[in-house]
XYZ file of C-alpha atoms in Angstrom:
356
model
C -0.108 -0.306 -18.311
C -1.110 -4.255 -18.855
C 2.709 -4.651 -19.521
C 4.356 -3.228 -16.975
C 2.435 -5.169 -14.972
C 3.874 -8.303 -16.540
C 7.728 -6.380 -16.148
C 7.020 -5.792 -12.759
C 6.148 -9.582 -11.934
C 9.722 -10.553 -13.792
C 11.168 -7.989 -11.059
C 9.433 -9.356 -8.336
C 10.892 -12.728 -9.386
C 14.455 -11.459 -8.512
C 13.387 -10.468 -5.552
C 12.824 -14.306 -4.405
C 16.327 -14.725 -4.271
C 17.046 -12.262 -1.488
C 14.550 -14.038 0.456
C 15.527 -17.048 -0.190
C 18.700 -16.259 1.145
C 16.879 -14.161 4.133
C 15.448 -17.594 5.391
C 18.446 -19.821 4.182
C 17.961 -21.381 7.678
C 14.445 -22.734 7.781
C 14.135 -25.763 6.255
C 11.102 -27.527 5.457
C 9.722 -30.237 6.192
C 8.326 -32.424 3.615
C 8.054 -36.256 4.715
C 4.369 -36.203 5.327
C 1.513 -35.917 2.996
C -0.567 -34.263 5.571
C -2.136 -30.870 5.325
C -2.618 -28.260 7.908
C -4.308 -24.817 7.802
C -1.454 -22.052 9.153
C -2.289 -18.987 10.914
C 0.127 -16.701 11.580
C 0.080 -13.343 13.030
C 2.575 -10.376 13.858
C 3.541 -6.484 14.014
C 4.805 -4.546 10.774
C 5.354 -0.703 9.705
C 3.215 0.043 12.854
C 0.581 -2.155 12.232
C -0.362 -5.860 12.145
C -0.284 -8.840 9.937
C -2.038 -11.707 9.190
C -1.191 -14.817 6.831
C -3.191 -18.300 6.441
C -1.982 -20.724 4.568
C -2.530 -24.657 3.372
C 0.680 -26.398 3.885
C 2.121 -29.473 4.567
C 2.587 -29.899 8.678
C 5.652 -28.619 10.006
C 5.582 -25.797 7.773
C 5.130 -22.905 9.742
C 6.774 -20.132 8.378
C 6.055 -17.305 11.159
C 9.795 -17.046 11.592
C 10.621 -16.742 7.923
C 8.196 -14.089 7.190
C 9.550 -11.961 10.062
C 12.527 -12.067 8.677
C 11.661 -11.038 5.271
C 9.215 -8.318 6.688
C 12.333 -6.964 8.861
C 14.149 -6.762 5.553
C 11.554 -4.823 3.938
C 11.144 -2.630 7.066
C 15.415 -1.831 6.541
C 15.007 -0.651 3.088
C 12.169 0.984 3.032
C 10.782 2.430 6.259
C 11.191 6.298 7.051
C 10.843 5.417 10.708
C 14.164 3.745 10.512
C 17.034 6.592 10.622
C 19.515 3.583 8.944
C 17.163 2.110 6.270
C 17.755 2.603 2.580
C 14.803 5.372 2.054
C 15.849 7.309 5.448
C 19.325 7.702 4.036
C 18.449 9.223 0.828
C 16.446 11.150 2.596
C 19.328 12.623 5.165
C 21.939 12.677 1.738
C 22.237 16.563 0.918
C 24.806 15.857 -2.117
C 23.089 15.977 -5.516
C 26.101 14.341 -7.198
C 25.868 11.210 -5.489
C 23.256 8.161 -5.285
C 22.665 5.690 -2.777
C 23.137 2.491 -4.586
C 20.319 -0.336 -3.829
C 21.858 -2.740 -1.087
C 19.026 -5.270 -2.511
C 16.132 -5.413 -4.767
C 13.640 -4.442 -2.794
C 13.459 -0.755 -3.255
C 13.337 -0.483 -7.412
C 9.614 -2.197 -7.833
C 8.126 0.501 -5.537
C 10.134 2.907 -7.414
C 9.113 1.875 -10.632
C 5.750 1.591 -9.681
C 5.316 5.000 -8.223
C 6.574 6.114 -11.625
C 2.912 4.261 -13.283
C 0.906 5.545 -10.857
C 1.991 8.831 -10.896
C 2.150 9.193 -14.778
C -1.370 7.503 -14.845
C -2.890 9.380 -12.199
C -1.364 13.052 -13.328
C 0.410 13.468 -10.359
C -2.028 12.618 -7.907
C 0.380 10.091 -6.432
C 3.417 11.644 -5.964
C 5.774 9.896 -2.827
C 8.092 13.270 -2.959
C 5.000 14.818 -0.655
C 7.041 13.655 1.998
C 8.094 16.912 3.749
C 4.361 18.297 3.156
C 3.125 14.850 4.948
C 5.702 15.616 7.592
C 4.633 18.954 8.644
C 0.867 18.453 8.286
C 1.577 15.628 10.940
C 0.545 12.795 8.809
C 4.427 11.302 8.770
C 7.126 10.887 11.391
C 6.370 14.845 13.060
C 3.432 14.444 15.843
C 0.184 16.706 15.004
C 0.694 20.281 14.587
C -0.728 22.563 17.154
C -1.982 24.997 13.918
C -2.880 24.724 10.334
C 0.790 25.252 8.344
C -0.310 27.363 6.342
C 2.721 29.484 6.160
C 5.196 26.298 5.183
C 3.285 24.765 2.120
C 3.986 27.263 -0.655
C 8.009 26.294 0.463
C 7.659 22.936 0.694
C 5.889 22.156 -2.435
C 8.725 23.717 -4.604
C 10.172 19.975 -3.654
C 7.300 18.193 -4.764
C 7.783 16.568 -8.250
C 8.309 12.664 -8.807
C 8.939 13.748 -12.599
C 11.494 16.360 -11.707
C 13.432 15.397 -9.104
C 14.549 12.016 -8.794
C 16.296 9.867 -10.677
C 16.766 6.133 -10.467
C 17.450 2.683 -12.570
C 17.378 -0.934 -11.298
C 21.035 -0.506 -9.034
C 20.317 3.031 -7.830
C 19.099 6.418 -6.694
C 19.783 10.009 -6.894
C 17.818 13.599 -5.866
C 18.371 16.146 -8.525
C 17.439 19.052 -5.745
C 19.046 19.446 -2.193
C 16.099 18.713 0.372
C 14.024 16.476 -1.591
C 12.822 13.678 0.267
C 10.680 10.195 -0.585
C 7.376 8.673 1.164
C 5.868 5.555 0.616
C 3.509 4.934 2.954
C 0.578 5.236 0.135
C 2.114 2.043 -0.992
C 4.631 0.028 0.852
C 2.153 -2.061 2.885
C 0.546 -3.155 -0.101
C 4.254 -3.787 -1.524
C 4.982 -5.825 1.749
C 1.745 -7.592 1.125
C 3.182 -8.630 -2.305
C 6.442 -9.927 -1.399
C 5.496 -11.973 1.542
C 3.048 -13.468 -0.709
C 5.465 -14.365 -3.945
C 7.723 -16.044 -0.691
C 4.170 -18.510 -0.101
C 4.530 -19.246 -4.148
C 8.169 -20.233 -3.712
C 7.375 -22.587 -1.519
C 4.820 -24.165 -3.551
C 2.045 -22.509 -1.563
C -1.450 -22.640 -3.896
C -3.740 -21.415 -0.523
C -2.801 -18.676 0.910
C -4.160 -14.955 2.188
C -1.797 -12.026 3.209
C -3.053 -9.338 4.824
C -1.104 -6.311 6.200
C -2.760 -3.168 7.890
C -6.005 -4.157 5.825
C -4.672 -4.934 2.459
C -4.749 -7.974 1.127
C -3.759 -10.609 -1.642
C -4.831 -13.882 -1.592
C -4.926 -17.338 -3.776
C -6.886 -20.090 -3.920
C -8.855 -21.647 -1.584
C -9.896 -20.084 1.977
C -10.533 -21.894 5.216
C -14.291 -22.438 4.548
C -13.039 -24.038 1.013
C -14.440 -21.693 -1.490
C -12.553 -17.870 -2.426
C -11.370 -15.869 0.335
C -13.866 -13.801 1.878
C -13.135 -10.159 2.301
C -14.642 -6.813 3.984
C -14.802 -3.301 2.834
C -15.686 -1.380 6.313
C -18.500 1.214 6.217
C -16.832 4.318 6.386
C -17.823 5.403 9.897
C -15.368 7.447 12.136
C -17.100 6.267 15.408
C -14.950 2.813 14.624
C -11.461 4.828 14.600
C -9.141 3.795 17.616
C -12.057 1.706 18.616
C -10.452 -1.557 19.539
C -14.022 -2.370 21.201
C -16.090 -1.612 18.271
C -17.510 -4.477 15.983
C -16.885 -3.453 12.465
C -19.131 -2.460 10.230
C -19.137 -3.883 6.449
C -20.339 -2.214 3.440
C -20.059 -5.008 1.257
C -18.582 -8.323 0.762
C -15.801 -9.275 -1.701
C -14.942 -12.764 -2.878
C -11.013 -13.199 -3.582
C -8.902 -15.423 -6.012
C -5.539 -14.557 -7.486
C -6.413 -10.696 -6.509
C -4.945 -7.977 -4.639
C -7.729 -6.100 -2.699
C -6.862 -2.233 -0.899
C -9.078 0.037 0.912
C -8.256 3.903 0.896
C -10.209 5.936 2.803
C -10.263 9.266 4.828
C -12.585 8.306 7.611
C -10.017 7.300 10.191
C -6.847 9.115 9.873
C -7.813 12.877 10.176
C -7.952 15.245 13.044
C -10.142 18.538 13.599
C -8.966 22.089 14.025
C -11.167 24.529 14.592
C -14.331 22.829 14.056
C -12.732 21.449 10.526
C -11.680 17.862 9.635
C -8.169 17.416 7.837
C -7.887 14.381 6.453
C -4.602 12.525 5.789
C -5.042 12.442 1.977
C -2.893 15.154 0.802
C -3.211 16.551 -2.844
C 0.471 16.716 -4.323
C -0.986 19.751 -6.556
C -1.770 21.991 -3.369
C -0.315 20.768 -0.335
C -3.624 20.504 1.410
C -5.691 17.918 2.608
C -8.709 17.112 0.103
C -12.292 18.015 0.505
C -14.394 15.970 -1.935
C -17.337 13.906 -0.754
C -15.465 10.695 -1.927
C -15.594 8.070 1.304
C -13.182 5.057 0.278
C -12.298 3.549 -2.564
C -11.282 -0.239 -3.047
C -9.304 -1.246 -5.253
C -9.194 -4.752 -6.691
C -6.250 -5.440 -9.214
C -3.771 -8.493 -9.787
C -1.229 -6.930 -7.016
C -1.313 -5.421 -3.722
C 1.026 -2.575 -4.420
C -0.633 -1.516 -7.717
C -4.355 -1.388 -5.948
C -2.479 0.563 -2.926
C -0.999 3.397 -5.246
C -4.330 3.672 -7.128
C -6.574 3.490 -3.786
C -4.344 6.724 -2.703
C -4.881 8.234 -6.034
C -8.622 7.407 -6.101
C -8.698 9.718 -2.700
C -6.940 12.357 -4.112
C -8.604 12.656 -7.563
C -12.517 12.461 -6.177
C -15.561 10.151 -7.429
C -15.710 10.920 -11.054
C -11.937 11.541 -11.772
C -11.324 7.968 -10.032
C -13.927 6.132 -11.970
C -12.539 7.485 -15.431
C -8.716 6.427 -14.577
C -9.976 3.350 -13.238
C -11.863 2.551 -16.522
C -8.774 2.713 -18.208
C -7.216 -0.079 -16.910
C -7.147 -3.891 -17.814
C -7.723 -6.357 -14.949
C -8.251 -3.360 -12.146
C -11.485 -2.283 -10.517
C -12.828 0.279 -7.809
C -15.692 0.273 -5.286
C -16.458 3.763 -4.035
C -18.315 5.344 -1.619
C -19.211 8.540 -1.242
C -21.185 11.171 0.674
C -24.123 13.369 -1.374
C -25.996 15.479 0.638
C -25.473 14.019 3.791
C -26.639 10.558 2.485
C -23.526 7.518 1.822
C -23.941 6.342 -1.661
C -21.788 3.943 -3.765
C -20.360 3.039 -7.164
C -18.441 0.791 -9.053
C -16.849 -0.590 -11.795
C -18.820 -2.863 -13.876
C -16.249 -5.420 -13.722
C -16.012 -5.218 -9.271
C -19.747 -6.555 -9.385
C -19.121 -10.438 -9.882
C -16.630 -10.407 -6.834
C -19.116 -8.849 -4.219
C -20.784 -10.883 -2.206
C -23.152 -8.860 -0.722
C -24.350 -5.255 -0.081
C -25.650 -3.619 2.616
């Protein structure tokens, strides 16, 4: 696993010259000596972003990473009907491939290959039609439980089976089969804007994107950068007005931190909760006690992919995948009997900060 880590990072370098090119008209400005502390802040796949930054004044790149987050959104966002992903998606034909218009959209393939190899299938991004109809995609909430769809829709279920793909392109061995990657674009997005900082000689910097975050250096207060996991409460979903609540702090340096939980996407039929963690195996929302689970690795869209399969895989199953891997740790927390408990790695314990 340790080495296709290191492949992936020689991929990600390619991927510098697209942006480079994305941005070709910003120029910097580099006749001072002078330092400044950026913040930046802006919309993305539906939710927010936030970058800070050391740089030399005049170097506000707001515009720049707009336009590389646009670029991301265009290859791989289901919510755009003209973006790389939502035309394979639409393609019927099994003897033809889209071919990648950039090189954007083979790292997330590749790494949804690990993670679903490493995790037994337990992140699988061809659960996109069973997202879709439980309401958890681009379809609005259904008005009843589908239980008469999911037997159907999981004979197209099956990253192993029915996809295939190299570094220019990608094909669907089965009519219908469809791709997701909500469990972990954002932290891929989170990645790339933050190899863009490091091209520009950027030491300082944190990137966060719907919650998940990579960061470097030094933060504003001049130490690591200092990051939340929320208590998993539902009373703070769609609560704007509601302080949050921390379970612990986490100290960040040259690491990737993502949060996975099923307290605040869900909804309730019938007196039940469904949760928007979907097992790949059954089609159906999981009902373990596991909370969250944080995920602390070298990159953001490695510690996404795991946080997802963390949720789907429970406490212990989580802990002994986790334990496998070099440079990669998990917080959890958990409900037993009513009472939230947590666990971790042994290696998470020198980044927290502090408990509650």
């Amino acid at each position: 696993m340790e080495k296709k880590y290191y492949l992936r990072n020689a991929i990600y370098g390619g991927i510098l010259i697209l942006l480079m090119f994305l941005v070709y008209k910003l120029r910097d400005t580099e006749n001072t000596n002078d330092h400044q502390t950026y913040q930046v802040y802006g919309k993305t796949q539906g939710t927010t972003y936030t970058v800070k930054y050391l740089a030399e004044k005049g170097n506000n790149y707001q515009m720049a990473i707009d336009s590389v987050l646009v670029a991301f959104s265009q290859s791989l966002s289901t919510y755009i009907p003209d973006a790389e992903i939502s035309i394979f998606n639409q393609m019927e034909n099994t003897d033809s491939a889209i071919v990648f218009q950039n090189e954007l959209f083979y790292p997330v393939l590749q790494t949804s290959k690990e993670i679903f190899e490493l995790s037994q299938g337990a992140f699988d991004p061809t659960l996109a039609p069973v997202i879709r109809v439980w309401g958890f995609g681009e379809m609005e909430e259904p008005e009843k439980i589908p239980s008469d769809k999911i037997d159907s829709l999981l004979e197209f279920v099956g990253f192993d089976k029915y996809i295939v793909f190299d570094k220019t392109s990608l094909k669907k061995t089965k009519k219908y089969i469809q791709l997701n990657f909500n469990a972990i674009a954002q932290g891929y997005a989170v990645d790339v804007v933050a190899l863009f900082l490091e091209a520009k000689n950027i030491k300082n910097y944190m990137v966060e994107i719907g919650g998940e975050v990579r960061a470097n250096g030094k933060g504003t207060d001049g130490t690591g950068w200092k990051i939340g996991i929320d208590k998993p409460i539902e009373e703070q979903k769609d609560n704007q007005n509601t302080q949050r609540q921390l379970q612990a702090i986490v100290t960040l340096n040259n690491k990737s931190l993502v949060t996975s939980g099923n307290y605040r996407k869900f909804y309730i039929r019938e007196g039940k909760k469904y949760p928007h963690t979907i097992n790949p195996k059954t089609g159906y929302p999981v009902t373990h006690t596991l909370l969250s689970a944080t995920i602390l690795a070298n990159d953001a869209i490695t510690a996404d992919a795991l946080g997802t399969a963390c949720m789907v895989l429970g406490k212990d199953k989580a802990l002994e995948m986790i334990e496998k891997l070099e440079n990669t740790e998990v917080f959890l927390i958990y409900d037993e009997n009513g009472i939230t408990k947590t666990t971790m790695t042994k290696g998470f314990e020198e980044f927290i900060q502090k408990i509650e």
